[in-house]
Amino acid sequence: MSTLELKNLHVSVDTEDGPKPILKGVNLVVNDGEIHAVMGPNGSGKSTTAYAIAGHPKYHVTEGQILLDGVDVTEMTADERARAALFLAMQYPVEVQGVSVTNFLRTAKTAIDGQAPKVREWVKLMNQAMTDLKVDPEFANRDINVGFSGGEKKRLEILQMEVLKPKFAVLDETDSGLDVDALRLVSEGVNRVHENNGNGILLITHYTRILKYIKPQFVHVFVDGRIVESGGPELADKLEAEGYENYGEDRA
């Protein structure tokens, strides 16, 4: 069994005014095969958690640990964590001119597996993944995210999941900016990867609409850099009905 554990995690982020503490002692365990949803108001630390796990250089662990299968990855660089099978789907994916989707993914797959995939197998894998996500084959030859719509950018994130098969995937507001059809396609892709690979998923979201498609076993509420309540799927329904007022927050 694989495990991703956040142990008394404190994180600060670089700002123009200096380091700003965001996370203030987060404890969380995600096992493979589990889906955990993280909810909370703006500024509560949800995205900071995602970036800290992925190793973003502006986010600094000041106390505590990030453990992958018991190994402390806190000092690892972002690429080292990716090779260790941690994956982040960003809320705002970046554009990379001059690098095609297929070249990027094949290079990433080679780095993770330690050897390049055979061409015939690679083409078959890419074609199947794009078909499942209802992506035009020409998508593979385009520069990463350049000129992509919001839905295309999010589908590229899920295409990466399908191809790279991470142990743990952190999805940072994957539903942001998606219409109903795109949300359904992206959610089906997440569920497909989860069912095929049994990976653990940490799903960060403001709203419950994506939870109608991706069903978490656990829901956690972040407020002011801490987890203030954890429960099952019913907790998301409670938040949808009541908001965060009971936690001292009235922001959505």
PDB file of N, CA and C in Angstrom, residues 35 133 158 161-162 171 183-199 201 203 210-217:
ATOM      1  N   ILE A  35     -10.051   8.650  -2.464  1.00  0.00           N
ATOM      2  CA  ILE A  35     -10.285   9.995  -2.987  1.00  0.00           C
ATOM      3  C   ILE A  35     -10.665  10.887  -1.817  1.00  0.00           C
ATOM      4  N   LEU A 133     -10.766  10.967 -23.980  1.00  0.00           N
ATOM      5  CA  LEU A 133     -11.040  12.336 -23.545  1.00  0.00           C
ATOM      6  C   LEU A 133     -11.710  13.175 -24.636  1.00  0.00           C
ATOM      7  N   ILE A 158      -5.531  15.996 -17.463  1.00  0.00           N
ATOM      8  CA  ILE A 158      -6.007  14.626 -17.247  1.00  0.00           C
ATOM      9  C   ILE A 158      -5.323  13.667 -18.215  1.00  0.00           C
ATOM     10  N   MET A 161      -2.280  12.622 -16.593  1.00  0.00           N
ATOM     11  CA  MET A 161      -2.568  11.587 -15.585  1.00  0.00           C
ATOM     12  C   MET A 161      -2.700  10.212 -16.227  1.00  0.00           C
ATOM     13  N   GLU A 162      -3.416  10.173 -17.341  1.00  0.00           N
ATOM     14  CA  GLU A 162      -3.658   8.892 -18.019  1.00  0.00           C
ATOM     15  C   GLU A 162      -2.348   8.262 -18.478  1.00  0.00           C
ATOM     16  N   LEU A 171      -5.360  17.475  -7.476  1.00  0.00           N
ATOM     17  CA  LEU A 171      -6.107  18.207  -8.493  1.00  0.00           C
ATOM     18  C   LEU A 171      -6.561  19.528  -7.893  1.00  0.00           C
ATOM     19  N   LEU A 183     -16.758  19.552 -17.779  1.00  0.00           N
ATOM     20  CA  LEU A 183     -16.633  19.014 -16.424  1.00  0.00           C
ATOM     21  C   LEU A 183     -16.886  17.517 -16.414  1.00  0.00           C
ATOM     22  N   ARG A 184     -17.876  17.089 -17.174  1.00  0.00           N
ATOM     23  CA  ARG A 184     -18.185  15.659 -17.227  1.00  0.00           C
ATOM     24  C   ARG A 184     -17.036  14.876 -17.861  1.00  0.00           C
ATOM     25  N   LEU A 185     -16.486  15.387 -18.957  1.00  0.00           N
ATOM     26  CA  LEU A 185     -15.383  14.711 -19.631  1.00  0.00           C
ATOM     27  C   LEU A 185     -14.156  14.601 -18.733  1.00  0.00           C
ATOM     28  N   VAL A 186     -13.814  15.705 -18.082  1.00  0.00           N
ATOM     29  CA  VAL A 186     -12.654  15.717 -17.200  1.00  0.00           C
ATOM     30  C   VAL A 186     -12.868  14.764 -16.029  1.00  0.00           C
ATOM     31  N   SER A 187     -14.045  14.789 -15.457  1.00  0.00           N
ATOM     32  CA  SER A 187     -14.354  13.913 -14.318  1.00  0.00           C
ATOM     33  C   SER A 187     -14.290  12.447 -14.718  1.00  0.00           C
ATOM     34  N   GLU A 188     -14.812  12.132 -15.905  1.00  0.00           N
ATOM     35  CA  GLU A 188     -14.748  10.749 -16.386  1.00  0.00           C
ATOM     36  C   GLU A 188     -13.291  10.312 -16.537  1.00  0.00           C
ATOM     37  N   GLY A 189     -12.430  11.234 -16.996  1.00  0.00           N
ATOM     38  CA  GLY A 189     -11.014  10.905 -17.124  1.00  0.00           C
ATOM     39  C   GLY A 189     -10.367  10.629 -15.781  1.00  0.00           C
ATOM     40  N   VAL A 190     -10.672  11.467 -14.788  1.00  0.00           N
ATOM     41  CA  VAL A 190     -10.140  11.248 -13.434  1.00  0.00           C
ATOM     42  C   VAL A 190     -10.593   9.903 -12.894  1.00  0.00           C
ATOM     43  N   ASN A 191     -11.877   9.605 -13.049  1.00  0.00           N
ATOM     44  CA  ASN A 191     -12.409   8.330 -12.555  1.00  0.00           C
ATOM     45  C   ASN A 191     -11.785   7.142 -13.268  1.00  0.00           C
ATOM     46  N   ARG A 192     -11.532   7.294 -14.561  1.00  0.00           N
ATOM     47  CA  ARG A 192     -10.945   6.203 -15.346  1.00  0.00           C
ATOM     48  C   ARG A 192      -9.521   5.906 -14.858  1.00  0.00           C
ATOM     49  N   VAL A 193      -8.730   6.955 -14.668  1.00  0.00           N
ATOM     50  CA  VAL A 193      -7.362   6.768 -14.176  1.00  0.00           C
ATOM     51  C   VAL A 193      -7.390   6.132 -12.784  1.00  0.00           C
ATOM     52  N   HIS A 194      -8.276   6.620 -11.961  1.00  0.00           N
ATOM     53  CA  HIS A 194      -8.378   6.103 -10.591  1.00  0.00           C
ATOM     54  C   HIS A 194      -8.760   4.626 -10.587  1.00  0.00           C
ATOM     55  N   GLU A 195      -9.723   4.256 -11.417  1.00  0.00           N
ATOM     56  CA  GLU A 195     -10.175   2.864 -11.470  1.00  0.00           C
ATOM     57  C   GLU A 195      -9.105   1.951 -12.057  1.00  0.00           C
ATOM     58  N   ASN A 196      -8.396   2.432 -13.082  1.00  0.00           N
ATOM     59  CA  ASN A 196      -7.391   1.600 -13.746  1.00  0.00           C
ATOM     60  C   ASN A 196      -6.111   1.444 -12.935  1.00  0.00           C
ATOM     61  N   ASN A 197      -5.728   2.500 -12.218  1.00  0.00           N
ATOM     62  CA  ASN A 197      -4.428   2.503 -11.545  1.00  0.00           C
ATOM     63  C   ASN A 197      -4.519   2.448 -10.028  1.00  0.00           C
ATOM     64  N   GLY A 198      -5.698   2.686  -9.480  1.00  0.00           N
ATOM     65  CA  GLY A 198      -5.857   2.629  -8.029  1.00  0.00           C
ATOM     66  C   GLY A 198      -5.057   3.682  -7.289  1.00  0.00           C
ATOM     67  N   ASN A 199      -4.831   4.822  -7.942  1.00  0.00           N
ATOM     68  CA  ASN A 199      -4.025   5.858  -7.289  1.00  0.00           C
ATOM     69  C   ASN A 199      -4.837   6.625  -6.248  1.00  0.00           C
ATOM     70  N   ILE A 201      -6.102  10.215  -4.685  1.00  0.00           N
ATOM     71  CA  ILE A 201      -6.427  11.515  -5.265  1.00  0.00           C
ATOM     72  C   ILE A 201      -6.786  12.492  -4.154  1.00  0.00           C
ATOM     73  N   LEU A 203      -8.471  15.997  -4.098  1.00  0.00           N
ATOM     74  CA  LEU A 203      -9.262  16.844  -4.983  1.00  0.00           C
ATOM     75  C   LEU A 203      -9.626  18.139  -4.261  1.00  0.00           C
ATOM     76  N   ILE A 210     -18.428  19.183  -8.830  1.00  0.00           N
ATOM     77  CA  ILE A 210     -17.546  18.139  -9.345  1.00  0.00           C
ATOM     78  C   ILE A 210     -17.702  16.853  -8.531  1.00  0.00           C
ATOM     79  N   LEU A 211     -18.159  16.980  -7.282  1.00  0.00           N
ATOM     80  CA  LEU A 211     -18.314  15.801  -6.433  1.00  0.00           C
ATOM     81  C   LEU A 211     -19.530  14.968  -6.829  1.00  0.00           C
ATOM     82  N   LYS A 212     -20.330  15.492  -7.749  1.00  0.00           N
ATOM     83  CA  LYS A 212     -21.428  14.689  -8.302  1.00  0.00           C
ATOM     84  C   LYS A 212     -20.890  13.662  -9.296  1.00  0.00           C
ATOM     85  N   TYR A 213     -19.690  13.927  -9.817  1.00  0.00           N
ATOM     86  CA  TYR A 213     -19.070  13.042 -10.797  1.00  0.00           C
ATOM     87  C   TYR A 213     -17.903  12.246 -10.208  1.00  0.00           C
ATOM     88  N   ILE A 214     -17.107  12.910  -9.377  1.00  0.00           N
ATOM     89  CA  ILE A 214     -15.989  12.249  -8.705  1.00  0.00           C
ATOM     90  C   ILE A 214     -16.370  12.087  -7.238  1.00  0.00           C
ATOM     91  N   LYS A 215     -16.572  10.865  -6.805  1.00  0.00           N
ATOM     92  CA  LYS A 215     -17.134  10.597  -5.483  1.00  0.00           C
ATOM     93  C   LYS A 215     -16.027  10.373  -4.451  1.00  0.00           C
ATOM     94  N   PRO A 216     -15.834  11.320  -3.525  1.00  0.00           N
ATOM     95  CA  PRO A 216     -14.806  11.133  -2.499  1.00  0.00           C
ATOM     96  C   PRO A 216     -15.311  10.248  -1.364  1.00  0.00           C
ATOM     97  N   GLN A 217     -14.384   9.520  -0.751  1.00  0.00           N
ATOM     98  CA  GLN A 217     -14.728   8.804   0.477  1.00  0.00           C
ATOM     99  C   GLN A 217     -14.566   9.697   1.703  1.00  0.00           C
TER     100      GLN A 217
END
